[in-house]
Amino acid sequence: MISKNSAQKFFTTHNLVSLIAFIGILILASCTPKTPSVQEIVDNAIVQSGGTTIANASIQFKFRDQYYKAKRENGTRTFERCMDKECILQRDVLDSKGDFTRFRESARIHVPDSMKQKYANSVNSVHYFSVLPYGLNDPAVTKELIDIHDVKGQSYYRIKVTFAQEGGGEDFQDQYMYWIATEDYTVDYIAYNYQVDEGGTRFREAYNERIVNGVRFVDYRNYKPETQFPPLTDLDRQFENNELKLLSTIETENPEVTPLANN
């Protein structure tokens, strides 16, 4: 028969063990890193890429035999594309309101309304990709943290990006995914579905990283999957298994960054 004192001792010991285990759980929980919100992840990625400089700076670079210049200042922006470095032969200008203008030898020329939007989208697209992930806090952007996933042994936040119809441009139905490194918040991979020209899917691998006046620039290897619209979440697996076809390289040449005075 168990004595009363023995029973009391057992329950006291049992309670003490339970209390210690409970305290251990609390300590473990307090030490477990909390997953940041999708907004915090994107904010950190923009800072990591030099977003505070980009917001008030002039940026120029060469891309596929044409010359590009972006000026962002106090919430406004002007994007340019020129056929020559001096911007004399032909200069395309896209302002913050989305108005497109073309100049030849400094003279404004008429562009049919049917072509304005096409040219504007072309200019905007190059500038948009050149400074990613800057732009992911635009009002038309919706962001969602899908999960944390490893690619080639590195951990990434997988962020899904969609666009509202209002303010999202003609391609608002396109869907994007960004792989943002959990360690340093760099964007190392991008995938997207697009609808124009019968649609398709692309996966981009960043390489040739360089920092110019605090702004991160990368080039991309541009891949295509065998199927037209696979789930974007499946593309990193296909990439690791060498199932994607390399279509092209996307190179931003000779980038220059000039911070403006109010930076």
mmCIF file of C-alpha atoms in Angstrom, residues 173-176 191-203 223-230 232 235 247:
data_model
loop_
_atom_site.group_PDB
_atom_site.id
_atom_site.type_symbol
_atom_site.label_atom_id
_atom_site.label_comp_id
_atom_site.label_asym_id
_atom_site.label_seq_id
_atom_site.Cartn_x
_atom_site.Cartn_y
_atom_site.Cartn_z
ATOM 1 C CA GLN A 173 -4.125 39.411 -65.261
ATOM 2 C CA ASP A 174 -0.479 38.306 -65.215
ATOM 3 C CA GLN A 175 0.638 36.412 -62.110
ATOM 4 C CA TYR A 176 4.105 36.528 -60.595
ATOM 5 C CA ALA A 191 8.430 33.373 -62.347
ATOM 6 C CA TYR A 192 5.360 34.681 -64.131
ATOM 7 C CA ASN A 193 2.418 33.753 -66.317
ATOM 8 C CA TYR A 194 1.552 36.201 -69.082
ATOM 9 C CA GLN A 195 -1.503 36.375 -71.329
ATOM 10 C CA VAL A 196 -0.435 38.385 -74.413
ATOM 11 C CA ASP A 197 0.534 36.638 -77.679
ATOM 12 C CA GLU A 198 -1.273 33.431 -76.690
ATOM 13 C CA GLY A 199 0.318 33.500 -73.250
ATOM 14 C CA GLY A 200 3.042 31.522 -71.563
ATOM 15 C CA THR A 201 5.215 31.057 -68.491
ATOM 16 C CA ARG A 202 8.764 32.125 -67.728
ATOM 17 C CA PHE A 203 11.232 31.423 -64.918
ATOM 18 C CA TYR A 223 13.760 29.777 -68.923
ATOM 19 C CA LYS A 224 10.609 28.266 -70.398
ATOM 20 C CA PRO A 225 8.751 25.172 -69.111
ATOM 21 C CA GLU A 226 7.495 22.444 -71.434
ATOM 22 C CA THR A 227 3.838 23.085 -70.564
ATOM 23 C CA GLN A 228 2.195 26.459 -71.135
ATOM 24 C CA PHE A 229 0.778 27.312 -67.714
ATOM 25 C CA PRO A 230 2.221 25.055 -64.998
ATOM 26 C CA LEU A 232 4.327 28.751 -60.563
ATOM 27 C CA LEU A 235 8.884 25.825 -61.440
ATOM 28 C CA LEU A 247 15.623 30.750 -73.934
#
